[in-house]
Backbone as numpy.savetxt, mean C-alpha at the origin, in Angstrom:
# Nx Ny Nz CAx CAy CAz Cx Cy Cz
4.45 1.03 23.76 3.76 1.96 22.91 4.10 1.64 21.45
3.08 1.58 20.60 3.31 1.29 19.19 3.86 2.52 18.47
4.37 2.29 17.27 4.91 3.40 16.47 3.83 4.38 16.06
2.61 3.92 15.99 1.52 4.76 15.49 0.93 5.65 16.58
1.06 5.27 17.85 0.43 6.05 18.91 0.86 7.52 18.94
2.16 7.84 18.79 2.52 9.27 18.77 1.88 10.01 17.59
1.79 9.33 16.45 1.17 9.94 15.28 -0.32 10.15 15.51
-0.97 9.19 16.15 -2.39 9.36 16.48 -2.59 10.56 17.39
-1.74 10.68 18.39 -1.84 11.82 19.31 -1.65 13.14 18.59
-0.66 13.20 17.70 -0.38 14.42 16.94 -1.55 14.79 16.03
-2.08 13.80 15.31 -3.22 14.09 14.44 -4.44 14.53 15.25
-4.66 13.89 16.38 -5.77 14.29 17.25 -5.62 15.73 17.75
-4.40 16.07 18.16 -4.14 17.44 18.63 -4.34 18.45 17.51
-3.90 18.10 16.32 -4.09 19.01 15.19 -5.56 19.19 14.86
-6.32 18.10 14.89 -7.76 18.18 14.61 -8.43 19.09 15.63
-8.05 18.93 16.89 -8.63 19.78 17.94 -8.25 21.24 17.74
-7.00 21.49 17.37 -6.52 22.86 17.18 -7.25 23.55 16.02
-7.55 22.79 14.97 -8.18 23.37 13.79 -9.71 23.40 13.86
-10.30 22.77 14.86 -11.75 22.57 14.86 -12.55 23.87 14.77
-12.11 24.94 15.42 -12.87 26.19 15.38 -12.46 27.07 14.19
-11.17 27.19 13.95 -10.69 28.07 12.89 -10.87 27.50 11.49
-10.68 26.19 11.36 -10.73 25.58 10.03 -11.35 24.18 10.15
-12.68 24.11 10.17 -13.35 22.81 10.36 -13.03 21.79 9.28
-12.78 22.24 8.04 -12.45 21.29 6.97 -11.13 20.58 7.25
-10.14 21.33 7.71 -8.85 20.73 8.07 -9.03 19.79 9.25
-9.83 20.17 10.21 -10.09 19.31 11.36 -10.71 17.99 10.92
-11.67 18.06 10.01 -12.30 16.83 9.52 -11.30 15.96 8.77
-10.41 16.59 8.02 -9.38 15.82 7.31 -8.48 15.09 8.31
-8.09 15.75 9.38 -7.23 15.12 10.40 -7.97 13.97 11.08
-9.24 14.16 11.33 -10.04 13.10 11.94 -10.14 11.90 11.00
-10.31 12.17 9.70 -10.34 11.09 8.71 -9.02 10.33 8.71
-7.91 11.06 8.79 -6.60 10.41 8.82 -6.47 9.52 10.06
-7.00 9.97 11.19 -6.97 9.14 12.38 -7.68 7.80 12.13
-8.84 7.87 11.51 -9.58 6.66 11.20 -8.84 5.75 10.25
-8.20 6.33 9.25 -7.46 5.53 8.28 -6.25 4.86 8.91
-5.65 5.50 9.89 -4.51 4.89 10.56 -4.93 3.65 11.34
-6.20 3.55 11.65 -6.69 2.40 12.39 -6.87 1.16 11.50
-6.79 1.34 10.18 -6.98 0.20 9.28 -5.92 -0.86 9.51
-6.33 -2.11 9.62 -5.34 -3.18 9.74 -4.48 -3.25 8.46
-3.28 -3.72 8.63 -2.33 -3.79 7.51 -2.91 -4.55 6.32
-3.55 -5.70 6.58 -4.10 -6.50 5.48 -5.12 -5.70 4.67
-5.91 -4.88 5.36 -6.90 -4.04 4.67 -6.21 -2.97 3.84
-5.11 -2.43 4.35 -4.33 -1.44 3.59 -3.83 -2.06 2.29
-3.32 -3.30 2.39 -2.81 -3.99 1.20 -3.94 -4.19 0.20
-5.07 -4.67 0.65 -6.20 -4.92 -0.26 -6.64 -3.63 -0.95
-6.71 -2.54 -0.18 -7.10 -1.26 -0.78 -6.07 -0.77 -1.79
-4.79 -0.94 -1.46 -3.73 -0.50 -2.37 -3.78 -1.28 -3.67
-3.92 -2.59 -3.58 -3.97 -3.42 -4.79 -5.22 -3.08 -5.59
-6.35 -2.92 -4.94 -7.59 -2.55 -5.65 -7.43 -1.22 -6.38
-6.82 -0.25 -5.72 -6.63 1.06 -6.33 -5.71 0.96 -7.55
-4.66 0.19 -7.44 -3.73 0.04 -8.56 -4.37 -0.72 -9.71
-5.13 -1.77 -9.39 -5.83 -2.52 -10.45 -6.80 -1.60 -11.19
-7.47 -0.72 -10.46 -8.44 0.19 -11.07 -7.79 1.38 -11.79
-6.49 1.58 -11.58 -5.83 2.78 -12.09 -5.59 2.78 -13.60
-5.58 1.60 -14.19 -5.37 1.53 -15.64 -5.79 0.16 -16.15
-5.70 -0.03 -17.44 -6.06 -1.30 -18.04 -4.87 -2.25 -17.94
-5.10 -3.39 -17.31 -4.08 -4.41 -17.15 -4.45 -5.63 -17.98
-3.47 -6.39 -18.39 -3.75 -7.65 -19.06 -4.19 -8.66 -17.99
-4.80 -9.76 -18.41 -5.21 -10.78 -17.45 -4.03 -11.30 -16.62
-2.89 -11.64 -17.26 -1.75 -12.08 -16.44 -1.27 -11.01 -15.46
-1.28 -9.76 -15.85 -0.86 -8.68 -14.95 -1.80 -8.59 -13.74
-3.11 -8.67 -13.99 -4.08 -8.62 -12.88 -3.87 -9.79 -11.92
-3.65 -10.98 -12.48 -3.42 -12.16 -11.63 -2.17 -11.97 -10.78
-1.10 -11.44 -11.39 0.13 -11.23 -10.63 -0.03 -10.13 -9.60
-0.78 -9.11 -9.89 -1.04 -8.06 -8.89 -1.73 -8.66 -7.66
-2.68 -9.55 -7.89 -3.37 -10.20 -6.77 -2.41 -11.10 -5.99
-1.53 -11.80 -6.69 -0.54 -12.64 -6.01 0.43 -11.79 -5.19
0.85 -10.67 -5.76 1.73 -9.76 -5.03 1.03 -9.27 -3.77
-0.25 -8.94 -3.89 -1.02 -8.50 -2.73 -1.08 -9.56 -1.65
-1.35 -10.79 -2.03 -1.40 -11.87 -1.04 -0.05 -12.08 -0.37
1.03 -11.95 -1.15 2.36 -12.08 -0.58 2.65 -10.93 0.39
2.22 -9.73 0.03 2.41 -8.58 0.91 1.65 -8.74 2.23
0.51 -9.38 2.19 -0.24 -9.61 3.42 0.55 -10.51 4.37
1.38 -11.40 3.81 2.16 -12.33 4.64 3.52 -11.77 5.04
4.17 -11.01 4.14 5.57 -10.66 4.36 5.87 -9.18 4.55
4.97 -8.30 4.27 5.12 -6.85 4.38 6.02 -6.27 3.28
7.08 -6.96 2.90 7.97 -6.45 1.86 8.01 -7.45 0.71
7.77 -6.94 -0.48 7.97 -7.72 -1.70 8.92 -6.90 -2.55
10.11 -7.46 -2.76 11.14 -6.76 -3.51 11.78 -7.72 -4.51
12.86 -7.28 -5.13 13.56 -8.07 -6.14 13.89 -9.46 -5.59
14.44 -9.53 -4.40 14.83 -10.80 -3.80 13.61 -11.71 -3.57
12.53 -11.13 -3.07 11.31 -11.89 -2.83 10.77 -12.47 -4.13
10.81 -11.68 -5.19 10.27 -12.10 -6.48 11.14 -13.19 -7.12
12.37 -13.31 -6.70 13.25 -14.36 -7.22 13.19 -15.63 -6.39
12.33 -15.69 -5.38 12.25 -16.88 -4.53 10.80 -17.33 -4.38
10.63 -18.43 -3.71 9.30 -18.94 -3.40 8.41 -19.13 -4.61
7.14 -18.82 -4.45 6.16 -19.02 -5.53 6.50 -18.18 -6.76
7.07 -17.01 -6.54 7.44 -16.15 -7.66 8.62 -16.75 -8.42
9.61 -17.21 -7.68 10.78 -17.82 -8.29 10.42 -19.05 -9.12
9.48 -19.83 -8.61 9.04 -21.03 -9.32 8.33 -20.69 -10.63
7.85 -19.47 -10.74 7.14 -19.03 -11.95 8.02 -18.19 -12.87
9.33 -18.20 -12.64 10.24 -17.46 -13.52 10.93 -16.30 -12.84
10.53 -15.99 -11.63 11.21 -14.97 -10.84 11.10 -13.56 -11.39
12.04 -12.76 -10.92 12.03 -11.33 -11.23 12.03 -11.07 -12.74
12.88 -11.77 -13.45 13.01 -11.52 -14.89 11.67 -11.71 -15.61
10.99 -12.82 -15.33 9.71 -13.07 -16.00 8.65 -12.06 -15.56
8.59 -11.81 -14.27 7.56 -10.89 -13.77 7.80 -9.47 -14.28
9.05 -9.06 -14.33 9.37 -7.74 -14.87 8.97 -7.66 -16.34
9.14 -8.75 -17.06 8.73 -8.80 -18.46 7.21 -8.68 -18.59
6.49 -9.37 -17.72 5.02 -9.32 -17.74 4.54 -7.89 -17.52
5.27 -7.14 -16.68 4.91 -5.75 -16.39 5.70 -4.76 -17.25
6.15 -5.22 -18.41 6.80 -4.36 -19.40 7.99 -3.57 -18.86
8.79 -4.24 -18.01 9.98 -3.60 -17.48 9.72 -2.59 -16.38
8.51 -2.56 -15.85 8.14 -1.57 -14.84 7.87 -2.19 -13.46
8.41 -3.37 -13.19 8.11 -4.05 -11.93 8.60 -3.27 -10.72
9.83 -2.75 -10.77 10.34 -1.99 -9.62 9.47 -0.77 -9.33
9.09 -0.07 -10.36 8.22 1.10 -10.19 6.87 0.69 -9.63
6.33 -0.42 -10.10 5.05 -0.92 -9.62 5.12 -1.30 -8.14
6.18 -2.01 -7.74 6.33 -2.40 -6.34 6.45 -1.16 -5.44
7.15 -0.16 -5.94 7.27 1.10 -5.19 5.90 1.78 -5.07
5.15 1.78 -6.15 3.81 2.40 -6.14 2.89 1.68 -5.15
2.96 0.35 -5.12 2.14 -0.41 -4.17 2.49 -0.03 -2.74
3.79 0.04 -2.44 4.23 0.41 -1.09 3.74 1.82 -0.73
3.82 2.74 -1.67 3.33 4.10 -1.41 1.84 4.10 -1.11
1.08 3.33 -1.85 -0.37 3.26 -1.62 -0.67 2.66 -0.25
0.07 1.65 0.16 -0.17 1.01 1.45 0.07 1.99 2.59
1.14 2.77 2.49 1.55 3.63 3.61 1.24 5.10 3.38
0.49 5.43 2.36 0.20 6.82 1.99 -0.31 7.65 3.16
-1.24 7.15 3.93 -1.87 7.91 5.00 -0.89 8.16 6.14
0.04 7.23 6.37 0.96 7.35 7.49 2.00 8.43 7.24
2.37 8.63 5.98 3.45 9.58 5.67 3.10 11.01 6.01
C-alpha cells in the first residue's frame, strides 16, 4: 500500500460525509483527491510555474528556477548540499546561486517544496 492510499480513503470519506450537508466542502475534498493523483513531475512543473509567475524575476533567476525544477524532477530534494555539487556546483554552487537570488535561496527552496506538496499536507 502506498503512503497516499490512506489519505485518499480519508479524503473520499470526508467528501461523502459532507456531500449532503455541505456540498461545497464535498467538492473541495473531491478536488483534493484529483490533485493527489498528479504525478510528481507534474507537481514540480506546476510549483515552478507558480513561483515564476509570482513575481518579477531576472533572466538568470528564471533560468535557475527552471534548472532547479529539472533537478527536482530527478532527485526530489534540492538543498544546500545539492546546490554545491553536480551541475550547480560547476556553476559556482550555493554561494553563487544564493547571490543570484539575493540571499533568499533557502527560503526559495522551501517555498518550492511547499508548493510541490501543498495539497498533500
